[in-house]
Coordinates of C-alpha atoms in Angstrom, one line a residue:
M20 CA 33.4 -7.6 -6.8
K21 CA 30.1 -6.3 -5.6
I22 CA 31.7 -3.2 -4.1
R23 CA 33.4 -2.6 -7.4
Q24 CA 30.1 -3.0 -9.3
E25 CA 28.4 -0.5 -7.0
G26 CA 31.3 1.9 -7.6
L27 CA 30.9 1.7 -11.3
I28 CA 27.1 2.2 -11.1
K29 CA 27.6 5.4 -9.0
L30 CA 30.2 6.6 -11.5
A31 CA 27.8 5.9 -14.4
I32 CA 25.0 7.8 -12.6
I33 CA 27.3 10.8 -11.9
F34 CA 28.4 10.8 -15.5
S35 CA 24.8 10.7 -16.7
V36 CA 24.0 13.7 -14.5
I37 CA 27.0 15.6 -15.9
V38 CA 25.9 14.8 -19.5
S39 CA 22.4 16.0 -18.6
L40 CA 23.7 19.3 -17.4
V41 CA 25.8 19.6 -20.5
Y42 CA 22.7 19.0 -22.6
I43 CA 20.6 21.6 -20.8
A44 CA 23.5 24.1 -21.0
V45 CA 23.7 23.6 -24.8
R46 CA 19.9 24.1 -25.1
T47 CA 20.1 27.2 -23.0
A48 CA 23.0 28.6 -25.0
L49 CA 21.2 28.0 -28.3
F50 CA 18.2 29.9 -26.9
L51 CA 20.2 32.8 -25.5
F52 CA 22.4 33.5 -28.6
A53 CA 19.8 32.9 -31.3
E54 CA 18.0 35.9 -32.9
Y55 CA 14.4 35.3 -32.0
T56 CA 11.2 37.2 -32.5
A57 CA 8.9 37.7 -29.5
I58 CA 6.8 34.6 -30.2
E59 CA 9.9 32.5 -30.9
K60 CA 11.3 33.5 -27.6
F61 CA 8.1 32.4 -25.9
F62 CA 8.1 28.9 -27.5
A63 CA 11.9 28.5 -27.1
S64 CA 11.7 29.5 -23.4
L65 CA 8.9 27.0 -22.8
L66 CA 11.0 24.2 -24.4
V67 CA 14.0 25.0 -22.3
A68 CA 11.8 25.0 -19.2
G69 CA 10.3 21.7 -20.2
D70 CA 13.7 20.1 -20.7
L71 CA 15.0 21.6 -17.4
F72 CA 12.0 20.2 -15.5
I73 CA 12.6 16.7 -16.8
I74 CA 16.4 16.9 -16.2
L75 CA 15.9 18.3 -12.7
H76 CA 13.7 15.3 -11.7
S77 CA 16.0 12.9 -13.4
T78 CA 18.8 14.4 -11.3
G79 CA 16.8 13.9 -8.2
Y80 CA 16.2 10.3 -9.1
A81 CA 20.0 9.9 -9.6
I82 CA 20.8 11.5 -6.3
N83 CA 18.5 9.0 -4.5
I84 CA 20.2 6.1 -6.2
I85 CA 23.7 7.4 -5.2
K86 CA 22.5 8.0 -1.6
M87 CA 21.2 4.5 -1.5
Y88 CA 24.4 3.0 -2.7
S89 CA 26.5 5.3 -0.5
G90 CA 24.6 4.3 2.7
K91 CA 25.1 1.5 5.0
K92 CA 25.5 -1.9 3.4
K93 CA 23.2 -3.6 5.9
E94 CA 19.7 -2.7 6.8
P95 CA 19.3 -0.3 9.8
Y96 CA 17.0 -2.8 11.5
P97 CA 16.6 -6.6 11.3
V98 CA 13.9 -8.1 9.2
Y99 CA 12.4 -9.7 12.3
E100 CA 12.9 -9.3 16.0
S101 CA 10.6 -10.6 18.7
L102 CA 9.1 -8.3 21.2
K103 CA 10.3 -8.7 24.8
G104 CA 8.0 -8.0 27.7
R105 CA 5.1 -5.7 27.2
Q106 CA 3.4 -5.9 23.8
P107 CA 2.3 -2.4 22.8
S108 CA -1.3 -1.9 21.8
V109 CA -2.1 -1.3 18.1
A110 CA -5.3 0.1 16.5
I111 CA -5.7 -1.0 12.9
L112 CA -7.9 1.5 10.9
V113 CA -9.6 0.8 7.6
A114 CA -11.6 3.7 6.2
A115 CA -14.0 3.0 3.4
R116 CA -16.8 4.6 1.5
H117 CA -18.9 2.6 -0.9
E118 CA -16.3 -0.1 -1.3
P119 CA -17.4 -3.6 -2.6
K120 CA -18.1 -6.0 0.2
D121 CA -16.0 -8.8 -1.2
I122 CA -12.9 -6.6 -1.3
L123 CA -13.5 -5.5 2.3
E124 CA -14.1 -9.0 3.3
N125 CA -10.7 -10.1 2.0
T126 CA -9.0 -7.3 3.8
F127 CA -10.6 -8.0 7.1
V128 CA -9.8 -11.7 6.9
T129 CA -6.1 -10.9 6.5
L130 CA -6.3 -8.3 9.3
K131 CA -7.8 -10.9 11.6
N132 CA -5.0 -13.3 10.7
I133 CA -2.2 -10.8 11.7
N134 CA -0.2 -12.7 14.3
Y135 CA -0.3 -10.1 17.0
E136 CA -2.5 -10.4 20.1
N137 CA -2.7 -6.8 21.4
K138 CA -4.6 -5.3 18.4
K139 CA -8.0 -3.9 17.7
I140 CA -9.5 -3.6 14.2
Y141 CA -11.6 -0.5 13.4
F142 CA -13.8 -0.3 10.4
L143 CA -14.3 3.4 9.7
D144 CA -17.4 3.3 7.5
D145 CA -18.1 6.6 5.7
S146 CA -20.8 5.3 3.4
S147 CA -24.1 7.2 2.9
D148 CA -25.8 4.5 0.9
E149 CA -28.0 2.1 2.9
K150 CA -26.7 -0.9 1.0
Y151 CA -23.1 -0.3 1.9
M152 CA -24.0 0.6 5.5
R153 CA -25.9 -2.6 5.9
E154 CA -22.9 -4.5 4.5
A155 CA -20.6 -2.7 6.9
D156 CA -22.8 -3.8 9.8
E157 CA -22.6 -7.4 8.6
L158 CA -18.8 -7.3 8.2
C159 CA -18.4 -5.9 11.8
R160 CA -20.7 -8.7 13.1
D161 CA -19.0 -11.5 11.2
Y162 CA -15.4 -10.4 11.9
S163 CA -15.8 -8.8 15.3
L164 CA -14.7 -5.4 14.1
I165 CA -15.2 -2.1 15.9
L166 CA -17.5 0.0 13.8
F167 CA -17.0 3.8 13.7
R168 CA -19.3 6.3 11.9
R169 CA -19.4 10.0 12.1
Q170 CA -22.4 12.4 12.0
I171 CA -20.8 15.2 9.9
R172 CA -18.6 14.5 7.0
H173 CA -15.5 16.7 6.6
G174 CA -12.0 16.2 5.3
A175 CA -12.8 12.9 3.4
K176 CA -10.5 10.0 4.6
A177 CA -8.4 12.2 6.8
G178 CA -11.5 13.6 8.5
I179 CA -12.9 10.3 9.6
I180 CA -9.5 9.0 10.7
N181 CA -9.0 12.2 12.8
D182 CA -12.5 11.8 14.4
C183 CA -11.7 8.2 15.3
L184 CA -8.3 9.2 16.7
K185 CA -9.9 11.2 19.4
A186 CA -11.4 8.1 20.9
L187 CA -8.3 5.9 20.6
T188 CA -5.9 5.0 23.4
E189 CA -3.6 2.5 21.6
D190 CA 0.1 3.2 21.4
Y191 CA 0.3 2.8 17.6
V192 CA -2.1 3.3 14.7
V193 CA -1.9 1.3 11.5
I194 CA -3.7 2.5 8.4
F195 CA -4.6 0.3 5.5
D196 CA -6.6 1.1 2.4
A197 CA -9.7 -1.0 1.9
D198 CA -8.1 -3.3 -0.7
Q199 CA -4.8 -4.0 1.2
N200 CA -4.1 -7.5 2.4
P201 CA -1.3 -7.6 4.9
L202 CA 0.8 -10.6 5.8
P203 CA 0.5 -12.2 9.3
E204 CA 3.9 -10.9 10.5
F205 CA 3.2 -7.2 9.6
L206 CA 3.0 -6.0 13.2
N207 CA 5.6 -8.4 14.6
V208 CA 8.1 -6.9 12.2
L209 CA 7.3 -3.2 12.4
V210 CA 6.3 -2.7 16.1
P211 CA 9.8 -3.6 17.4
I212 CA 11.4 -1.2 15.0
I213 CA 9.2 1.8 15.9
E214 CA 9.6 0.9 19.6
K215 CA 13.4 1.3 19.4
D216 CA 13.3 5.0 18.4
K217 CA 10.9 7.2 20.4
K218 CA 11.3 10.0 17.8
L219 CA 10.2 7.8 14.9
A220 CA 6.7 9.0 13.9
Y221 CA 5.9 6.4 11.3
I222 CA 7.3 3.5 9.2
Q223 CA 6.2 3.3 5.6
T224 CA 6.2 0.0 3.8
P225 CA 5.8 -0.6 0.0
Q226 CA 2.6 -1.0 -1.9
F227 CA 2.5 -4.0 -4.2
Y228 CA -0.4 -4.7 -6.7
S229 CA -1.4 -8.3 -6.8
N230 CA -3.7 -8.0 -9.8
I231 CA -1.0 -7.3 -12.4
E232 CA -2.1 -10.2 -14.6
E233 CA -5.7 -8.9 -14.9
S234 CA -5.2 -6.0 -17.2
R235 CA -2.6 -4.0 -19.1
V236 CA -3.3 -0.9 -17.0
A237 CA -2.9 -2.8 -13.7
R238 CA 0.4 -4.2 -14.9
A239 CA 1.8 -0.9 -16.1
S240 CA 0.7 1.0 -13.0
A241 CA 2.2 -1.7 -10.8
F242 CA 5.6 -1.2 -12.4
Q243 CA 5.3 2.6 -12.1
Q244 CA 4.9 1.9 -8.3
A245 CA 8.0 -0.3 -8.4
V246 CA 10.1 2.6 -9.7
F247 CA 9.0 4.8 -6.8
Y248 CA 9.1 2.2 -4.0
E249 CA 12.6 0.9 -4.9
Y250 CA 15.4 3.4 -5.1
I251 CA 13.4 6.6 -4.8
C252 CA 11.9 5.8 -1.4
E253 CA 15.2 4.3 -0.1
G254 CA 17.0 7.4 -1.1
K255 CA 14.5 9.7 0.6
S256 CA 14.5 7.6 3.8
S257 CA 18.3 7.6 4.0
G258 CA 18.1 11.4 4.1
G259 CA 15.3 11.6 6.6
A260 CA 12.8 12.7 4.0
M261 CA 10.5 9.7 3.4
F262 CA 6.9 10.8 3.3
C263 CA 3.8 8.8 4.2
C264 CA 2.0 7.1 1.4
G265 CA -1.4 6.7 3.2
T266 CA -1.5 2.9 3.5
N267 CA 0.6 0.1 4.8
V268 CA 2.0 2.5 7.4
I269 CA 2.3 2.4 11.2
F270 CA 2.1 5.6 13.2
R271 CA 3.1 6.5 16.7
R272 CA -0.2 7.8 18.1
E273 CA 1.6 10.4 20.2
A274 CA 3.2 11.8 17.1
L275 CA -0.1 12.0 15.2
M276 CA -1.7 13.9 18.1
D277 CA 1.3 16.2 18.3
V278 CA 0.8 17.4 14.8
G279 CA -2.9 17.7 15.1
G280 CA -3.8 14.5 13.2
L281 CA -3.9 14.0 9.5
D282 CA -4.0 17.2 7.3
E283 CA -7.6 17.7 6.1
S284 CA -6.9 20.6 3.7
T285 CA -5.9 18.4 0.8
I286 CA -6.9 15.1 -0.8
T287 CA -3.3 13.8 -0.4
E288 CA -3.5 14.0 3.4
D289 CA -0.6 11.6 3.8
F290 CA 1.9 13.8 1.9
A291 CA 0.8 17.0 3.6
T292 CA 1.0 15.4 7.1
S293 CA 4.5 14.2 6.4
V294 CA 5.7 17.8 6.1
K295 CA 4.1 18.6 9.5
F296 CA 5.9 15.6 11.1
H297 CA 9.3 16.5 9.8
A298 CA 8.8 20.2 10.6
A299 CA 8.0 19.3 14.2
G300 CA 11.2 17.3 14.5
W301 CA 9.8 13.8 14.1
K302 CA 11.6 11.2 12.1
S303 CA 10.3 8.7 9.4
L304 CA 11.6 5.4 8.0
Y305 CA 11.0 3.5 4.8
Y306 CA 11.2 -0.3 5.3
N307 CA 11.6 -1.9 1.9
H308 CA 9.9 -5.2 2.5
V309 CA 6.6 -6.1 1.0
Y310 CA 4.2 -7.0 3.8
A311 CA 0.9 -6.1 2.2
F312 CA -0.7 -6.7 -1.2
G313 CA -3.3 -4.5 -2.8
I314 CA -5.4 -4.0 -5.9
G315 CA -4.3 -1.5 -8.6
P316 CA -6.7 0.2 -11.1
N317 CA -7.9 -2.2 -13.7
D318 CA -8.7 0.2 -16.4
L319 CA -8.1 3.8 -17.6
T320 CA -11.1 5.1 -15.7
G321 CA -9.8 4.0 -12.4
Y322 CA -6.2 4.9 -13.2
F323 CA -7.0 8.4 -14.5
R324 CA -9.1 9.0 -11.4
Q325 CA -6.3 7.9 -9.1
Q326 CA -3.7 10.0 -11.0
F327 CA -5.8 13.1 -11.0
R328 CA -6.3 12.8 -7.2
W329 CA -2.5 12.4 -6.7
A330 CA -1.7 15.2 -9.1
S331 CA -4.0 17.8 -7.8
G332 CA -3.3 16.9 -4.1
S333 CA 0.5 16.8 -4.5
I334 CA 0.6 20.2 -6.3
S335 CA -1.6 21.8 -3.7
V336 CA 0.8 20.6 -1.1
F337 CA 3.7 21.8 -3.2
K338 CA 2.2 25.4 -3.0
K339 CA 2.3 25.0 0.8
V340 CA 5.8 23.7 0.8
V341 CA 7.0 26.7 -1.2
W342 CA 5.2 29.1 1.2
R343 CA 6.8 27.3 4.2
L344 CA 10.2 27.6 2.5
L345 CA 9.8 31.3 2.1
T346 CA 8.4 31.9 5.6
K347 CA 10.2 29.2 7.7
P348 CA 13.3 28.2 5.8
F349 CA 15.0 26.5 8.7
S350 CA 12.0 24.2 9.7
L351 CA 13.4 21.4 7.4
S352 CA 16.9 20.3 6.5
P353 CA 18.3 21.2 3.0
F354 CA 17.8 17.6 1.8
Q355 CA 14.2 17.5 3.1
W356 CA 13.4 20.8 1.3
W357 CA 14.9 19.3 -1.9
E358 CA 12.9 16.1 -1.7
Y359 CA 9.6 17.8 -0.8
L360 CA 10.0 20.3 -3.6
L361 CA 10.8 17.5 -6.0
S362 CA 7.9 15.3 -4.9
G363 CA 5.4 18.1 -4.7
S364 CA 6.2 19.4 -8.2
Y365 CA 6.5 16.0 -9.9
Y366 CA 2.9 16.1 -11.3
L367 CA 3.7 19.3 -13.2
V368 CA 5.1 16.7 -15.6
G369 CA 1.9 16.9 -17.5
I370 CA 2.7 20.5 -18.4
A371 CA 6.3 19.5 -19.4
F372 CA 5.0 16.7 -21.6
F373 CA 2.6 19.0 -23.4
I374 CA 5.3 21.6 -24.0
L375 CA 7.7 19.0 -25.3
M376 CA 5.0 17.6 -27.7
I377 CA 3.7 21.0 -29.0
C378 CA 7.0 22.6 -29.8
P379 CA 8.1 20.2 -32.6
I380 CA 4.6 20.6 -34.0
A381 CA 4.8 24.4 -33.9
Y382 CA 8.2 24.3 -35.6
L383 CA 7.2 22.0 -38.5
L384 CA 3.8 23.7 -39.2
F385 CA 4.7 27.3 -38.5
K386 CA 8.6 27.4 -38.2
I387 CA 8.2 28.6 -34.7
P388 CA 10.7 28.8 -33.1
S389 CA 13.8 28.4 -35.1
F390 CA 15.6 26.9 -32.1
F391 CA 17.7 24.5 -34.2
A392 CA 20.1 27.1 -35.6
N393 CA 22.9 24.6 -34.8
P394 CA 21.2 21.1 -35.0
E395 CA 24.5 19.3 -35.1
V396 CA 25.5 20.8 -31.7
Y397 CA 22.1 19.9 -30.3
F398 CA 22.3 16.4 -31.6
L399 CA 25.7 15.8 -30.2
A400 CA 24.5 17.0 -26.8
F401 CA 21.2 15.2 -26.8
V402 CA 22.1 11.7 -27.9
P403 CA 24.7 11.0 -25.1
Y404 CA 22.2 12.4 -22.5
F405 CA 19.3 10.3 -23.8
I406 CA 21.2 7.0 -24.2
L407 CA 23.1 7.2 -20.9
S408 CA 20.1 8.3 -18.8
M409 CA 17.8 5.6 -20.2
S410 CA 20.5 3.0 -19.9
V411 CA 21.1 3.8 -16.2
F412 CA 17.4 3.9 -15.5
Y413 CA 16.7 0.4 -16.9
F414 CA 20.0 -1.2 -15.7
I415 CA 19.6 -0.4 -12.0
L416 CA 16.0 -1.7 -12.0
T417 CA 16.8 -4.8 -13.9
R418 CA 19.3 -5.5 -11.2
R419 CA 16.2 -6.0 -8.9
N420 CA 14.7 -8.4 -11.4
Y421 CA 12.3 -6.0 -13.2
K422 CA 11.9 -6.5 -16.9
V423 CA 12.6 -3.8 -19.4
K424 CA 9.3 -4.4 -21.2
D425 CA 7.2 -3.9 -18.0
L426 CA 9.1 -0.7 -17.1
F427 CA 8.6 0.6 -20.6
L428 CA 4.9 0.0 -20.3
G429 CA 4.9 2.0 -17.1
Q430 CA 6.5 4.9 -19.0
L431 CA 4.1 4.7 -21.8
L432 CA 1.1 4.8 -19.5
A433 CA 2.5 7.9 -17.7
T434 CA 3.0 9.7 -21.0
V435 CA -0.5 9.1 -22.3
T436 CA -1.8 10.3 -18.9
F437 CA -0.4 13.8 -19.6
P438 CA -3.9 15.5 -20.0
V439 CA -4.9 14.2 -16.5
Y440 CA -1.7 15.5 -15.0
L441 CA -2.2 18.8 -16.8
N442 CA -5.8 19.1 -15.6
G443 CA -4.8 18.2 -12.0
A444 CA -2.0 20.8 -12.1
I445 CA -4.3 23.6 -13.3
V446 CA -7.0 22.7 -10.7
A447 CA -4.4 22.8 -7.9
I448 CA -2.7 26.0 -9.1
L449 CA -6.0 27.8 -9.3
G450 CA -7.1 26.4 -5.9
V451 CA -10.2 24.7 -7.2
K452 CA -11.6 22.4 -4.5
T453 CA -11.8 18.7 -5.6
T454 CA -13.5 15.8 -3.9
F455 CA -12.0 12.5 -2.9
G456 CA -12.8 9.8 -5.5
V457 CA -12.4 6.1 -4.8
T458 CA -10.1 4.4 -7.3
G459 CA -12.1 1.8 -9.3
K460 CA -10.8 -1.7 -8.4
V461 CA -13.4 -4.1 -9.8
R462 CA -14.6 -2.5 -13.0
S463 CA -12.7 -3.3 -16.2
S464 CA -14.1 -1.3 -19.1
A465 CA -12.9 0.8 -22.0
L466 CA -13.4 4.6 -22.1
G467 CA -15.3 6.2 -24.9
Y468 CA -13.3 8.1 -27.5
L469 CA -14.7 11.4 -26.2
S470 CA -13.1 10.7 -22.8
I471 CA -9.7 10.4 -24.4
W472 CA -10.1 13.3 -26.9
P473 CA -6.9 15.1 -25.8
Q474 CA -4.8 12.1 -26.6
I475 CA -6.5 11.6 -29.9
F476 CA -6.2 15.3 -30.8
M477 CA -2.5 15.2 -30.1
I478 CA -2.1 12.0 -32.1
F479 CA -3.8 13.8 -35.0
L480 CA -1.6 16.9 -34.7
N481 CA 1.6 14.9 -34.5
F482 CA 0.6 12.9 -37.7
I483 CA -0.2 16.1 -39.6
A484 CA 3.0 17.7 -38.4
F485 CA 5.1 14.6 -39.4
T486 CA 3.5 14.5 -42.8
W487 CA 4.1 18.1 -43.4
G488 CA 7.6 17.7 -42.1
I489 CA 8.4 15.1 -44.7
N490 CA 7.3 17.5 -47.4
R491 CA 9.4 20.3 -45.9
F492 CA 12.5 18.1 -45.7
F493 CA 12.1 17.0 -49.3
Y494 CA 12.3 20.6 -50.5
E495 CA 14.5 22.3 -47.8
R496 CA 16.9 19.5 -46.8
D497 CA 17.1 21.1 -43.3
A498 CA 18.4 18.9 -40.5
A499 CA 16.3 20.8 -38.0
V500 CA 13.2 19.7 -39.9
L501 CA 14.4 16.1 -39.8
V502 CA 15.0 16.2 -36.0
N503 CA 11.6 17.7 -35.2
G504 CA 10.0 15.2 -37.6
I505 CA 11.5 12.3 -35.6
W506 CA 10.1 13.8 -32.4
T507 CA 6.6 14.1 -33.8
L508 CA 6.8 10.5 -35.1
Y509 CA 8.0 9.4 -31.6
Y510 CA 5.1 11.2 -29.8
F511 CA 2.6 9.8 -32.4
A512 CA 3.7 6.3 -31.6
V513 CA 3.8 6.8 -27.9
L514 CA 0.3 8.4 -27.7
C515 CA -1.2 5.6 -29.9
S516 CA -0.5 3.3 -26.9
V517 CA -3.6 4.8 -25.3
F518 CA -5.6 2.4 -27.5
Y519 CA -3.4 -0.5 -26.2
F520 CA -4.4 0.4 -22.6
N521 CA -8.0 1.4 -23.3
V522 CA -9.5 -2.1 -23.5
A523 CA -11.8 -4.2 -21.4
E524 CA -9.9 -7.2 -20.2
D525 CA -12.3 -9.3 -18.1
R526 CA -11.7 -12.9 -17.5
E527 CA -14.0 -15.3 -19.2
I528 CA -16.5 -17.0 -16.9
P529 CA -18.8 -19.7 -18.3
C530 CA -22.5 -18.8 -18.2
K531 CA -24.7 -21.5 -16.6
R532 CA -28.4 -21.8 -17.2
I533 CA -31.0 -21.8 -14.4
T534 CA -33.5 -24.1 -16.3
K535 CA -37.3 -24.0 -16.1
R536 CA -37.3 -27.1 -13.9
L537 CA -35.6 -25.2 -11.1
K538 CA -37.9 -23.2 -8.9
F539 CA -36.6 -19.7 -7.9
E540 CA -37.7 -16.4 -6.6
Y541 CA -36.1 -13.0 -7.1
K542 CA -36.4 -9.4 -5.8
V543 CA -35.0 -6.3 -7.5
L544 CA -32.9 -4.3 -4.9
E545 CA -32.5 -0.6 -4.7
G546 CA -29.5 1.0 -6.4
K547 CA -27.2 0.1 -9.2
E548 CA -23.5 -1.1 -9.2
K549 CA -21.5 -2.1 -12.2
Y550 CA -19.2 -5.0 -11.2
G551 CA -16.4 -6.3 -13.3
Q552 CA -15.9 -10.0 -14.0
D553 CA -13.1 -10.2 -11.4
T554 CA -15.8 -9.9 -8.7
W555 CA -18.2 -12.5 -10.1
K556 CA -18.4 -15.7 -8.2
E557 CA -20.5 -17.3 -10.9
R558 CA -22.3 -16.3 -14.1
V559 CA -25.9 -17.5 -14.7
S560 CA -28.6 -17.0 -17.2
V561 CA -32.3 -17.1 -16.4
F562 CA -35.6 -16.2 -18.0
L563 CA -37.5 -13.5 -16.1
P564 CA -41.0 -12.2 -16.5
E565 CA -39.8 -8.6 -16.7
R566 CA -36.9 -6.9 -18.5
L567 CA -34.3 -5.6 -16.1
N568 CA -31.7 -2.9 -16.9
A569 CA -28.0 -3.5 -16.9
D570 CA -26.4 -3.1 -13.5
D571 CA -29.6 -3.6 -11.6
L572 CA -29.1 -5.6 -8.4
V573 CA -31.3 -8.6 -7.6
M574 CA -31.6 -11.0 -4.7
V575 CA -32.3 -14.6 -5.9
K576 CA -33.6 -17.5 -3.9
L577 CA -33.1 -20.8 -5.7
Y578 CA -34.8 -24.0 -4.3
V579 CA -32.6 -27.1 -4.3
P580 CA -34.7 -29.9 -6.0
G581 CA -35.8 -32.8 -3.8
T582 CA -34.9 -30.9 -0.6
N583 CA -36.2 -28.1 1.6
D584 CA -32.8 -26.3 1.1
V585 CA -32.4 -23.0 -0.7
V586 CA -29.5 -21.1 -2.3
I587 CA -29.5 -17.4 -1.8
F588 CA -27.3 -15.0 -3.6
E589 CA -27.1 -11.4 -4.8
A590 CA -26.3 -10.6 -8.4
S591 CA -25.8 -7.8 -10.9
V592 CA -27.6 -7.7 -14.2
I593 CA -25.1 -8.1 -17.1
W594 CA -27.5 -8.2 -20.0
S595 CA -31.2 -8.6 -20.7
S596 CA -32.8 -9.4 -24.1
A597 CA -34.9 -6.7 -25.7
R598 CA -37.7 -9.0 -26.6
K599 CA -39.8 -11.3 -24.5
A600 CA -39.8 -15.0 -25.5
F601 CA -42.5 -17.5 -24.4
R602 CA -40.3 -18.3 -21.4
G603 CA -39.7 -14.6 -20.5
F604 CA -36.8 -12.2 -21.0
D605 CA -33.4 -13.9 -21.3
T606 CA -31.2 -12.4 -18.6
D607 CA -27.5 -12.8 -17.7
L608 CA -26.6 -12.3 -14.1
G609 CA -23.1 -12.0 -12.4
V610 CA -23.2 -13.5 -8.9
T611 CA -21.5 -10.9 -6.7
V612 CA -22.4 -11.9 -3.1
I613 CA -22.8 -15.6 -2.1
S614 CA -21.6 -17.6 0.9
I615 CA -19.1 -20.4 0.4
Q616 CA -21.8 -23.0 1.4
D617 CA -24.4 -21.6 -1.1
K618 CA -21.7 -21.3 -3.8
E619 CA -21.0 -25.1 -3.4
K620 CA -24.8 -25.9 -3.5
L621 CA -25.3 -23.6 -6.5
A622 CA -22.6 -25.4 -8.4
K623 CA -24.2 -28.8 -7.7
V624 CA -27.7 -27.5 -8.7
L625 CA -26.4 -26.1 -12.0
G626 CA -24.8 -29.4 -12.9
E627 CA -21.1 -29.2 -11.9

């Protein structure tokens, strides 16, 4: 029965690809045989190109699903196999720059708990701020980490990893992002697998966001990741084209040294280095079991920063892939070329989205182009394509227990991000150098309207076009006007979801008062850092003799009544009253750094 179901799924996928090709053929025919002016030809060709781009990537997705279902019915390696004899040495690298201490602390606790004796944990601290450097020193002392710093910064994350690689002697190198928390069996599972095949350069495992309940952005971005890490990665791996994703990955050090380390010419060093591995004859593997949990972006600020980095980096690598294809066409297999060209060009989707949005607006407002000469033919070709492709997409993912609502939210978030993708594509195509930006993990705040002006502008344009389209249809009774009006209404509704995602969703933490009877001292620290509520250990209010600014950092020493004991903690200023009362300026503090012992004492002092 299961084999029959898989056969039906493959048949449905193949049929959806055929219907997609029929649709694009009809679109192209309408374009070629219609009598257009020069400007109409320009818009019509853009629309066909946008449709072709979307269908091309949908076809690539379908091919990966078919490859996955057509592959071996059992996993190529067991879920767990004990090492026999010598236990290979492993270097675990965590590179960080200005990451919150509590996030790093959680990571290093889980790394220390990895059930593998022959490992060393390296903290690659690339911070330039004394506060973060001091925290790095403390973490290395508390968790027996090997601290690595460099004198000259180059190549961002790839650069510091490459500098550290020169001093390593371990057999394997594992790389984790600063927010990743691996399970104890991570190395016991992966090391035996990579040991079996001496040509295996790296094994990539999935990323899984653990904070999906904290915000709408975190939830939607997590399910975008799920779409990629399920069938797409499995299909790529089955064809020997799985690329490295930069974290939760184990490398053979010999292979890394063979290709000259991580590629430092782009901010997506993982993707670029994967091309070098495969071109050099090394193999890769995707192992679809979650062995590490990370933190996704909590708000649009962090999400947009992440997506811009991925877009500009991927498209810059895409340019190199195209050049390599032209100059060294036999350095990769046909399937590898196909996958790298698809993956590298994916973030051009921002341009495609913009084209698909602007063309119905141009038609309704200016009758440009008149590409619906035969709207009935278009409609008959489009509806089967749209319904079948969406049905297949949702069906295969719901088979792995994903909900349609969550997948739909992921699609909405991707669509409203089109200006970020568009900007990233332009920057990469023009060769503008960008810097590596850390994705926000603790902040949860809403963007100002000026920051999302492209989305608001397109919402306004779609509304105007739809309103004008109603007027045109009333007088003209033209089916083409109706179809384009439906599209503007669709994009209007989709883009309005930016307001759904652009909210601050911090958890409520009760504010406790440090009363006048409690003796305390405080010191304002250098620097500022805005922490979200998901990092606060406690929230306290206190009257201070001076007014502090929001995000100021303070160190507080609170004396426990009736004892010689003290409670020491670091906090960030949340709010301070504008006027001084007779007791001082009322100030709210979010406790960000405090030991477990002091946290327990603070709770008792404050009346818990």
